[in-house]
Amino acid sequence: LLRRIEQVSGLKEKIVPDGLRLGIGDDAALFAGRRGYETILTCDWFLEGLHFLRDKHPPDAVGWKCLARAVSDVAAMAGTPRYFLLSLALPSTRTGYWLNEFLRGLRRASNCFGCILAGGDTTRHQKTLVSVTVVGEVKAGRAVLREGAEPGDVIFVSGRLGEAELGLRILRRLRYQAGKRNPLLRKHLYPQPRMALGRWLGKSKLASAMMDLSDGLSMDLSRLCAASGVGARLEAESIPTVRRSGSKENEGLQLALHGGDDYELLFTVPRNKVKWLSRSFRGTPLTAIGEITRERILLLQDVDGRIRPLADRGWDPFHEARKP
Amino acid sequence: LLRRIEQVSGLKEKIVPDGLRLGIGDDAALFAGRRGYETILTCDWFLEGLHFLRDKHPPDAVGWKCLARAVSDVAAMAGTPRYFLLSLALPSTRTGYWLNEFLRGLRRASNCFGCILAGGDTTRHQKTLVSVTVVGEVKAGRAVLREGAEPGDVIFVSGRLGEAELGLRILRRLRYQAGKRNPLLRKHLYPQPRMALGRWLGKSKLASAMMDLSDGLSMDLSRLCAASGVGARLEAESIPTVRRSGSKENEGLQLALHGGDDYELLFTVPRNKVKWLSRSFRGTPLTAIGEITRERILLLQDVDGRIRPLADRGWDPFHEARKP
């Protein structure tokens, strides 16, 4: 089947360049790391019923998103994706149209992110299971970790938050498979990892800590703070939310705080460096939403100035029964 | 959960050494490749119902084997395993005893193979799903691929073939969970990848092509031959099989030809170098079982001298309904 994946997808054509000596077809892939670079390694599940719904997610969006999610982890370390391994388990009934569409989306993502299929493992299963491993690289010393945030640092996010979660809610209400071109669903179906921004934040050495937002701002910020041994205070007013006509008051803020799948970057900048950071990067807004504090709790300052603790209510498969 | 995996398993203690700069807990793992080495990358599924049975496989064997399988791919390229990523999906009911035992087996394998947990992804699922990615290294130019076999080369295997398949058959007939100490099941439950042998074959430059036997000799040899653009003729008499008292005539040969999960090495040696190869390596027999031919078919020479085509009837999840 992996051979067919090469053929159907044309992914193999792209294997020759760079340091990759050997792609699909041997026991393993083989590549030479570049001198002066470190290798980044990450993997991500993408499971039917948990991360996508068989009847509602277009298969090409499944192909795009399974790679985009893992690439986003590389972007969040200021790295560049290079190769990926695809572990795919499918029912026999899915090896026709569904697989072709899946591979079309995957190929588009592979081209767009410059991330080449280097191997994988395929097997049969009642449900569609995907696990993607991405290998990236970053110049030695340039990786931005979660652990560098210091009290006083300003907290930034890229883009607008909550849009993907809103798209998911709309998609769940659909009776049929989602249309690929629905602009309200675009960010949920075809997320764009912030690769160029991540690299620039690493190169410019402006960010003291960074991660990508996959499980919701409240959950992910608490992880960044835990890694750095600090706390944070957010200003509700500053958080870039989605506005919908006729939406309940506060809905946008709740989506932005606790909605998952944004794949925006969350990063901290020392106060004396904030002046070097412009308020947008290649059209993507960069917004200051609060600051890092010494006390290890998360606080949210409401629009009326009241400060209250912020619970981390993002996506955790073992604590919530939430599904896509 | 990944944090708990560190704690429960103690796997994290091992993270400091070598080139690994950053393990579990950030967006991705980060490591520096050694100069003069190439990086090997491979991943393997290990799925409940397909690769192991919930009621019959001891959970520590699941932990051991999911890593051993992927490490075997690195051994088959003459490499040394370094790090692994664990993608684990579990039902909530399995996060107690089952997970602890699984991690015990995984930790034992990690220690035994010198392969360190560097990260991963965990989530919830109705069935237990495991995907393991292993990163290894090999000195530049020393990797042994599948594609180097030439007509006239002698075909070798390590160990005895069919033992794991026999163990699987015995296990399937059990009413309860398999005993960990049953010697007939050992090779099926706790396979030992041939790391030292693989490395030595790469260093000595004796092997012209190599792969590991995971899906059965007939299937895997046909893959090696396809990669090298050659065929092969095997001698039934020479193939090292399992002998059981009271077994049907020919049963041992059938197990050896088509049984999966052996994780022995299959390699070819140019005829003029065969004299440099001893007939055992650290107690593991190395047996010549046939030769590479120009004509691109697989032939089997029977005990009575008759030559017939050999069908590849090994493990292929999309063609057979066979299950563990």
XYZ file of C-alpha atoms in Angstrom:
648
model
C 0.000 0.000 0.000
C 2.856 2.387 0.780
C 4.091 1.878 -2.783
C 0.620 2.854 -4.013
C 0.723 5.915 -1.802
C 3.882 7.006 -3.596
C 2.353 6.396 -6.987
C -1.077 7.820 -6.360
C 0.194 10.862 -4.591
C 3.295 11.532 -6.606
C 4.881 12.248 -3.247
C 7.938 10.256 -4.187
C 9.007 12.617 -6.952
C 10.033 15.028 -4.286
C 12.341 12.680 -2.483
C 15.606 13.270 -4.304
C 16.735 16.682 -3.009
C 18.306 17.777 0.260
C 20.027 15.425 2.624
C 17.587 12.542 2.157
C 19.533 9.549 0.875
C 16.748 7.016 0.933
C 13.007 7.335 1.144
C 10.142 4.878 0.988
C 10.837 1.254 0.209
C 13.646 0.202 2.532
C 13.503 -0.743 6.205
C 13.836 2.887 7.206
C 14.596 6.327 5.837
C 18.128 7.684 5.905
C 19.221 11.287 5.934
C 22.219 13.416 6.775
C 21.672 16.280 9.212
C 23.256 19.579 8.209
C 26.294 20.799 10.113
C 25.455 23.469 12.624
C 21.808 22.424 12.761
C 19.805 20.503 15.325
C 17.106 18.021 14.432
C 13.531 18.504 15.640
C 11.292 15.479 16.042
C 7.565 15.417 16.751
C 4.561 13.183 16.196
C 0.813 13.688 16.262
C -2.235 11.451 16.251
C -5.130 12.140 13.898
C -7.886 9.649 14.652
C -11.328 9.079 13.180
C -14.033 9.851 15.722
C -11.675 11.856 17.920
C -9.884 14.333 15.667
C -12.147 14.056 12.637
C -15.566 12.703 11.752
C -15.975 10.254 8.918
C -19.159 11.765 7.562
C -18.334 15.421 7.962
C -14.660 16.027 7.285
C -13.645 16.063 3.601
C -10.853 13.483 3.163
C -8.483 16.008 1.604
C -8.838 18.136 4.751
C -7.870 15.077 6.824
C -4.747 14.709 4.663
C -3.880 18.406 4.957
C -4.531 18.735 8.647
C -2.734 15.621 9.878
C 0.510 17.053 8.470
C -0.254 20.697 9.342
C -0.715 19.811 13.037
C 2.699 18.173 13.305
C 4.414 20.875 11.235
C 2.967 23.452 13.627
C 4.999 21.876 16.461
C 8.154 22.397 14.415
C 7.175 26.017 13.635
C 6.643 26.573 17.372
C 10.298 25.734 17.988
C 11.420 28.189 15.291
C 12.342 25.279 13.029
C 11.826 24.289 9.403
C 10.083 21.011 8.566
C 12.047 18.638 6.290
C 10.643 15.102 6.192
C 7.666 13.206 7.481
C 6.680 9.608 8.127
C 3.070 8.588 7.577
C 1.556 5.819 9.714
C -1.808 5.076 8.160
C -4.369 2.415 9.080
C -7.463 2.138 6.899
C -10.537 -0.024 6.395
C -10.349 -1.858 3.049
C -13.364 0.164 1.889
C -11.356 3.375 2.107
C -8.552 2.513 -0.269
C -10.284 4.046 -3.312
C -11.777 7.557 -3.478
C -11.200 8.357 0.172
C -7.499 7.474 0.029
C -6.983 9.394 -3.209
C -8.572 12.501 -1.753
C -6.659 12.096 1.514
C -3.403 11.871 -0.433
C -4.319 14.892 -2.536
C -4.691 16.980 0.624
C -1.527 15.484 2.087
C 0.421 16.206 -1.065
C -0.784 19.786 -1.148
C 0.340 20.221 2.465
C 3.655 18.492 1.748
C 4.347 20.905 -1.140
C 3.151 23.934 0.770
C 5.237 23.194 3.883
C 8.283 21.874 1.998
C 8.034 18.650 4.006
C 8.831 15.460 2.114
C 7.357 11.982 2.651
C 10.278 9.796 3.740
C 8.533 6.588 4.745
C 5.908 5.135 6.993
C 3.836 2.106 7.830
C 0.414 1.145 6.538
C -2.022 -1.441 7.763
C -5.693 -2.311 7.922
C -8.063 -1.268 10.691
C -11.805 -0.846 11.157
C -11.329 2.880 11.690
C -9.042 5.306 9.950
C -6.002 6.043 12.097
C -3.239 8.459 11.223
C -0.033 9.193 13.073
C 2.401 11.638 11.483
C 6.023 12.089 12.525
C 7.746 15.234 11.312
C 11.492 15.808 11.268
C 12.610 19.395 11.119
C 15.791 21.346 11.599
C 16.840 24.518 13.338
C 20.191 26.279 13.499
C 21.949 25.244 16.687
C 20.983 27.601 19.486
C 18.005 29.147 17.698
C 15.222 26.857 18.898
C 12.674 28.657 21.080
C 11.434 26.450 23.925
C 8.485 26.697 26.282
C 10.684 27.239 29.277
C 12.220 30.677 28.781
C 9.402 33.013 29.902
C 10.320 35.448 32.730
C 8.099 37.620 34.939
C 7.417 40.906 33.160
C 7.623 39.403 29.651
C 4.752 40.421 27.394
C 2.522 37.613 26.075
C 1.714 37.665 22.354
C -0.434 35.599 20.022
C -0.531 35.531 16.240
C -3.780 35.745 14.278
C -7.257 35.534 15.777
C -8.230 32.890 18.301
C -11.358 30.739 18.398
C -11.981 30.685 14.657
C -11.201 26.972 14.286
C -13.434 26.075 17.229
C -16.245 28.113 15.727
C -15.724 26.258 12.439
C -15.914 22.937 14.290
C -19.216 23.942 15.899
C -20.667 24.869 12.530
C -19.392 21.631 11.003
C -20.923 19.506 13.766
C -24.318 20.956 12.990
C -24.088 20.062 9.299
C -26.064 17.091 8.060
C -23.588 16.211 5.324
C -19.917 16.434 4.547
C -18.568 19.947 4.899
C -17.979 21.978 1.768
C -14.289 22.609 1.212
C -14.762 26.237 0.290
C -16.873 27.406 3.213
C -14.798 30.337 4.570
C -16.131 29.812 8.101
C -14.677 26.301 8.089
C -11.373 27.100 6.439
C -9.344 27.508 9.590
C -10.753 24.322 11.117
C -10.242 22.236 7.971
C -7.046 23.688 6.496
C -4.995 25.292 9.277
C -1.825 27.145 8.251
C 1.072 26.553 10.619
C 2.967 29.789 11.261
C 6.304 28.589 9.902
C 7.763 31.882 8.668
C 6.764 33.733 11.832
C 8.217 30.990 14.052
C 11.511 31.034 12.164
C 11.702 34.820 12.306
C 11.051 34.870 16.059
C 13.901 32.371 16.493
C 16.297 34.246 14.213
C 15.569 37.673 15.694
C 15.871 36.272 19.226
C 12.860 38.346 20.294
C 10.833 35.467 21.796
C 11.868 34.172 25.220
C 9.391 31.250 25.067
C 7.074 29.903 22.379
C 4.577 27.143 21.652
C 1.729 26.556 19.246
C -1.922 26.802 20.273
C -3.483 23.408 19.635
C -5.566 22.700 22.739
C -6.850 26.208 23.529
C -5.203 29.319 24.990
C -6.115 28.588 28.624
C -4.711 25.039 28.481
C -1.632 25.829 26.411
C -0.688 28.986 28.316
C -0.824 26.992 31.543
C 1.640 24.532 29.987
C 4.003 27.292 28.879
C 3.832 28.817 32.359
C 4.447 25.448 34.031
C 7.498 24.831 31.825
C 8.870 28.296 32.666
C 7.931 28.191 36.377
C 5.856 31.375 36.118
C 2.231 32.589 35.980
C 0.359 34.955 33.685
C -2.251 37.699 33.648
C -4.325 38.091 30.496
C -6.420 41.099 29.500
C -9.748 39.960 28.080
C -10.087 43.161 26.085
C -6.846 42.577 24.200
C -7.446 39.008 23.064
C -8.117 38.921 19.303
C -11.435 37.108 18.986
C -13.862 36.166 16.260
C -16.853 38.480 15.954
C -20.140 37.165 14.654
C -23.268 39.190 14.164
C -25.953 37.958 16.524
C -23.575 35.951 18.697
C -24.028 35.872 22.441
C -22.030 38.375 24.432
C -18.791 36.819 25.547
C -19.033 33.907 23.069
C -16.035 35.135 21.101
C -13.934 35.411 24.252
C -14.889 31.919 25.429
C -13.987 30.480 22.017
C -10.663 32.318 22.086
C -9.809 31.205 25.621
C -10.815 27.561 25.412
C -11.233 26.646 21.732
C -8.716 24.253 20.221
C -7.021 23.745 16.863
C -5.994 27.343 16.199
C -2.349 26.500 15.401
C -1.431 30.097 16.062
C 1.788 30.892 17.937
C 1.798 31.857 21.600
C 5.056 33.574 22.582
C 6.550 35.854 25.173
C 8.808 38.846 24.553
C 10.980 40.592 27.185
C 9.544 44.049 27.809
C 12.678 45.862 26.604
C 12.480 44.058 23.245
C 8.786 44.694 22.575
C 9.632 47.832 20.625
C 11.418 45.698 18.020
C 8.301 43.657 17.340
C 5.926 45.047 14.734
C 2.201 44.552 15.226
C 1.855 42.292 12.228
C 4.038 39.838 10.347
C 3.347 39.323 6.630
C -0.296 40.230 7.151
C -0.791 38.186 10.333
C -1.556 40.370 13.368
C 0.662 39.962 16.423
C -1.231 40.994 19.549
C -0.050 41.603 23.117
C -2.627 39.909 25.365
C -1.082 40.082 28.826
C 2.074 39.560 30.802
C 4.031 36.896 32.609
C 3.882 37.085 36.415
C 5.983 35.689 39.205
C 3.019 34.101 40.992
C 2.273 30.747 39.412
C -1.389 31.163 38.558
C -3.319 32.226 35.489
C -5.441 35.353 35.895
C -7.870 37.035 33.526
C -8.596 40.745 33.733
C -12.182 41.313 32.551
C -13.349 44.196 30.418
C -14.661 45.914 33.597
C -11.249 45.606 35.274
C -12.140 42.701 37.591
C -9.421 40.066 37.900
C -10.367 36.388 38.305
C -8.547 33.055 38.058
C -8.582 31.473 34.614
C -9.300 27.732 34.551
C -7.609 25.670 31.850
C -10.620 24.290 30.054
C -9.055 23.414 26.725
C -8.857 20.069 25.004
C -7.747 17.102 27.100
C -8.915 13.729 25.802
C -8.704 12.072 29.214
C -10.667 14.686 31.108
C -13.374 15.710 28.737
C -15.825 13.826 26.627
C -15.615 16.532 23.971
C -15.323 15.254 20.442
C -14.851 16.980 17.105
C -0.725 11.542 30.360
C 2.688 11.796 28.709
C 3.970 13.371 31.933
C 2.600 10.370 33.813
C 4.331 8.063 31.379
C 7.626 9.694 32.288
C 6.929 9.384 35.973
C 5.486 5.889 36.004
C 8.096 4.487 33.713
C 11.098 6.406 34.914
C 11.899 6.683 31.220
C 12.766 10.329 31.611
C 15.763 9.708 33.838
C 17.541 8.479 30.785
C 17.023 11.590 28.745
C 20.050 13.673 29.669
C 22.931 11.956 27.860
C 24.019 11.945 24.219
C 23.001 14.599 21.768
C 19.444 14.943 23.056
C 18.919 18.545 24.138
C 15.260 18.364 24.958
C 12.918 15.474 25.568
C 9.305 15.181 26.635
C 7.403 18.308 27.572
C 8.000 20.799 24.801
C 6.388 20.994 21.365
C 8.948 18.590 19.959
C 12.213 16.834 20.770
C 15.508 18.374 19.753
C 18.781 16.608 19.142
C 22.106 17.154 17.437
C 23.191 14.538 14.912
C 26.812 13.427 15.212
C 29.264 14.534 12.543
C 30.024 11.816 10.053
C 26.802 9.962 10.842
C 23.513 9.650 9.003
C 20.159 9.571 10.737
C 17.817 6.595 10.349
C 14.102 7.098 10.753
C 11.388 4.448 10.917
C 7.922 3.949 12.356
C 5.749 0.942 13.103
C 2.134 0.367 14.032
C 1.208 -1.928 16.899
C -2.567 -2.198 17.033
C -4.954 -4.080 19.290
C -6.795 -6.769 17.370
C -4.303 -6.740 14.515
C -0.838 -6.991 16.067
C -1.865 -8.098 19.539
C -4.920 -9.476 21.305
C -6.268 -7.764 24.385
C -7.035 -10.947 26.282
C -3.981 -12.975 25.352
C -0.941 -10.738 25.108
C 0.606 -9.702 28.442
C 0.762 -5.869 28.462
C 4.489 -5.831 29.207
C 5.038 -7.871 26.024
C 3.050 -5.242 24.090
C 5.392 -2.582 25.518
C 8.506 -4.590 24.683
C 7.469 -5.632 21.220
C 6.189 -2.280 19.909
C 9.701 -0.881 20.400
C 11.570 -4.057 19.385
C 9.790 -4.118 15.999
C 10.850 -0.587 15.104
C 14.384 -1.073 16.472
C 14.683 -4.133 14.234
C 14.292 -1.876 11.171
C 17.241 0.190 12.383
C 19.311 -2.970 13.012
C 18.500 -4.098 9.459
C 20.211 -0.994 8.103
C 23.317 -1.656 10.223
C 22.399 1.243 12.490
C 22.191 1.930 16.213
C 18.893 3.079 17.735
C 19.065 6.343 19.706
C 15.652 7.861 20.476
C 12.013 6.964 20.088
C 8.663 8.733 20.027
C 5.646 6.957 21.493
C 2.194 7.629 20.031
C -0.234 5.939 22.384
C -4.042 5.902 22.324
C -5.818 4.124 25.172
C -9.286 3.533 26.566
C -9.696 5.265 29.946
C -10.023 1.818 31.565
C -6.465 0.953 30.593
C -4.653 3.769 32.331
C -4.043 1.761 35.521
C -2.529 -1.731 35.698
C -2.410 -2.240 31.953
C -0.505 1.017 31.328
C 1.932 0.333 34.162
C 2.739 -3.117 32.813
C 2.983 -1.794 29.261
C 5.460 0.851 30.429
C 7.450 -1.723 32.386
C 7.946 -3.739 29.201
C 8.692 -0.603 27.213
C 11.224 0.571 29.747
C 12.953 -2.795 29.760
C 13.185 -2.649 25.959
C 14.349 0.970 26.066
C 17.171 0.037 28.469
C 18.074 -3.116 26.595
C 18.254 -1.435 23.182
C 19.802 1.824 24.436
C 16.912 3.719 22.854
C 15.617 6.709 24.812
C 12.053 8.066 24.970
C 12.231 11.550 23.452
C 8.562 12.475 23.167
C 5.261 11.445 21.733
C 1.543 12.023 21.704
C -1.150 10.402 23.816
C -4.884 10.385 23.456
C -7.995 8.406 24.214
C -9.479 5.741 21.969
C -11.809 2.747 22.329
C -8.986 0.409 21.337
C -5.334 0.494 22.271
C -3.265 1.911 19.428
C 0.492 2.254 19.416
C 2.751 3.814 16.818
C 6.463 3.964 17.570
C 8.973 6.112 15.685
C 12.630 5.226 16.164
C 15.558 7.472 15.303
C 18.876 5.750 14.853
C 22.283 6.592 13.460
C 24.814 4.923 11.240
C 28.263 6.043 10.135
C 27.992 7.704 6.742
C 28.371 5.087 4.025
C 27.868 2.077 6.296
C 24.107 1.608 5.984
C 23.166 -1.662 4.286
C 20.129 -1.259 2.018
C 17.791 -3.736 0.397
C 18.969 -2.850 -3.068
C 22.539 -4.147 -3.253
C 22.044 -7.880 -3.946
C 23.730 -9.213 -7.119
C 23.272 -12.518 -8.962
C 25.544 -15.147 -7.398
C 25.412 -13.607 -3.895
C 24.706 -16.124 -1.149
C 21.545 -15.586 0.911
C 21.881 -15.841 4.693
C 19.505 -15.681 7.641
C 20.257 -15.335 11.335
C 18.673 -17.589 13.953
C 15.859 -20.035 13.324
C 12.762 -19.113 11.362
C 9.130 -19.826 12.182
C 9.517 -19.843 15.952
C 7.514 -16.652 16.479
C 4.695 -17.890 14.226
C 4.589 -21.157 16.152
C 4.388 -19.167 19.380
C 1.495 -17.137 17.947
C -0.386 -20.321 17.045
C 0.055 -21.677 20.544
C -1.019 -18.350 22.039
C -4.183 -18.195 19.931
C -5.268 -21.554 21.313
C -4.895 -20.375 24.922
C -8.035 -19.579 26.873
C -6.368 -16.946 29.024
C -3.562 -14.441 28.905
C -0.276 -16.008 27.927
C 2.276 -16.746 30.636
C 5.299 -14.516 30.300
C 7.777 -17.299 30.942
C 6.523 -19.894 28.466
C 9.675 -20.624 26.405
C 7.603 -21.525 23.333
C 6.112 -18.031 23.353
C 9.270 -16.096 24.134
C 10.203 -15.260 20.570
C 6.667 -14.159 19.711
C 6.254 -12.049 22.847
C 9.750 -10.667 23.409
C 11.630 -10.622 20.097
C 15.291 -9.587 20.189
C 16.289 -7.362 17.276
C 19.704 -8.357 15.911
C 21.384 -5.031 16.587
C 24.975 -6.195 17.126
C 24.887 -8.497 14.111
C 23.431 -5.765 11.891
C 26.101 -3.293 12.975
C 28.846 -5.819 12.422
C 27.612 -6.676 8.931
C 27.666 -2.966 8.096
C 31.105 -2.369 9.575
C 32.701 -5.414 7.972
C 31.100 -4.566 4.614
C 30.304 -8.246 4.075
C 26.578 -7.814 3.351
C 25.576 -6.508 -0.071
C 21.878 -6.180 0.924
C 19.998 -6.601 4.183
C 16.534 -6.359 5.729
C 14.755 -7.733 8.758
C 12.254 -10.567 8.576
C 8.971 -9.236 9.872
C 6.360 -10.501 7.427
C 7.761 -13.942 6.612
C 10.743 -15.105 4.528
C 8.793 -15.586 1.282
C 7.274 -12.085 1.445
C 10.367 -10.279 2.672
C 12.792 -12.004 0.288
C 10.553 -11.020 -2.613
C 10.822 -7.399 -1.428
C 14.612 -7.556 -1.164
C 14.784 -9.088 -4.639
C 12.432 -6.461 -6.090
C 14.554 -3.665 -4.584
C 17.724 -5.211 -6.057
C 16.173 -6.161 -9.411
C 17.077 -9.847 -8.996
C 15.535 -13.222 -8.133
C 16.482 -15.988 -5.709
C 16.669 -19.749 -5.346
C 16.272 -21.179 -1.840
C 17.209 -24.675 -0.690
C 14.498 -26.078 1.561
C 16.987 -28.372 3.268
C 19.180 -25.521 4.406
C 16.517 -23.312 5.970
C 16.875 -23.360 9.774
C 13.424 -24.393 11.025
C 11.772 -25.178 14.334
C 11.451 -28.864 15.078
C 8.628 -30.129 17.237
C 8.070 -33.724 18.224
C 4.841 -34.977 16.676
C 4.524 -32.094 14.227
C 3.334 -32.708 10.705
C 5.998 -33.255 8.105
C 6.799 -29.992 6.411
C 5.135 -27.885 9.116
C 8.478 -26.448 10.226
C 9.351 -25.463 6.663
C 5.978 -23.797 6.081
C 6.354 -21.833 9.317
C 9.865 -20.780 8.312
C 8.841 -19.727 4.799
C 5.644 -17.866 5.583
C 5.557 -17.178 9.324
C 5.918 -13.573 10.433
C 7.446 -11.692 13.340
C 10.841 -13.429 13.410
C 12.857 -10.189 13.440
C 15.875 -12.127 12.238
C 18.148 -10.600 9.606
C 18.005 -11.623 5.955
C 21.173 -10.632 4.104
C 23.208 -11.420 1.025
C 26.979 -11.875 0.829
C 29.055 -11.821 -2.381
C 30.404 -15.328 -2.997
C 34.059 -14.264 -2.707
C 33.411 -12.823 0.751
C 31.519 -15.799 2.189
C 34.747 -17.230 3.596
C 35.049 -14.236 5.916
C 31.661 -14.914 7.471
C 31.647 -17.316 10.420
C 28.675 -19.647 10.835
C 27.546 -18.016 14.041
C 27.688 -14.562 15.594
C 27.709 -14.328 19.410
C 25.785 -17.581 19.638
C 23.290 -16.807 16.855
C 23.625 -19.187 13.898
C 24.131 -17.639 10.459
C 22.890 -19.982 7.766
C 23.293 -19.927 3.984
C 19.865 -20.761 2.559
C 20.234 -20.146 -1.172
C 21.529 -17.746 -3.763
C 20.546 -14.662 -5.702
C 19.714 -15.271 -9.379
C 19.489 -13.070 -12.424
C 15.976 -14.220 -13.341
C 13.468 -12.230 -11.297
C 11.492 -15.048 -9.679
C 11.670 -16.848 -6.345
C 12.359 -20.587 -6.564
C 12.457 -23.245 -3.870
C 14.540 -26.379 -4.266
C 12.788 -29.174 -2.349
C 14.520 -31.828 -0.287
C 14.126 -34.247 -3.221
C 15.827 -31.802 -5.612
C 12.662 -30.610 -7.371
C 12.565 -26.879 -8.030
C 9.238 -25.002 -7.865
C 8.159 -21.370 -7.719
C 7.805 -19.929 -4.226
C 4.709 -17.812 -3.649
C 5.006 -14.915 -1.224
C 2.427 -15.885 1.332
C 3.606 -13.833 4.272
C 1.768 -11.172 6.203
C -0.057 -8.503 4.228
C -2.916 -6.849 6.079
C -4.729 -5.865 2.887
C -4.649 -9.273 1.255
C -5.190 -11.676 4.086
C -7.701 -11.886 6.864
C -5.018 -13.328 9.118
C -4.930 -11.896 12.593
C -2.630 -12.449 15.541
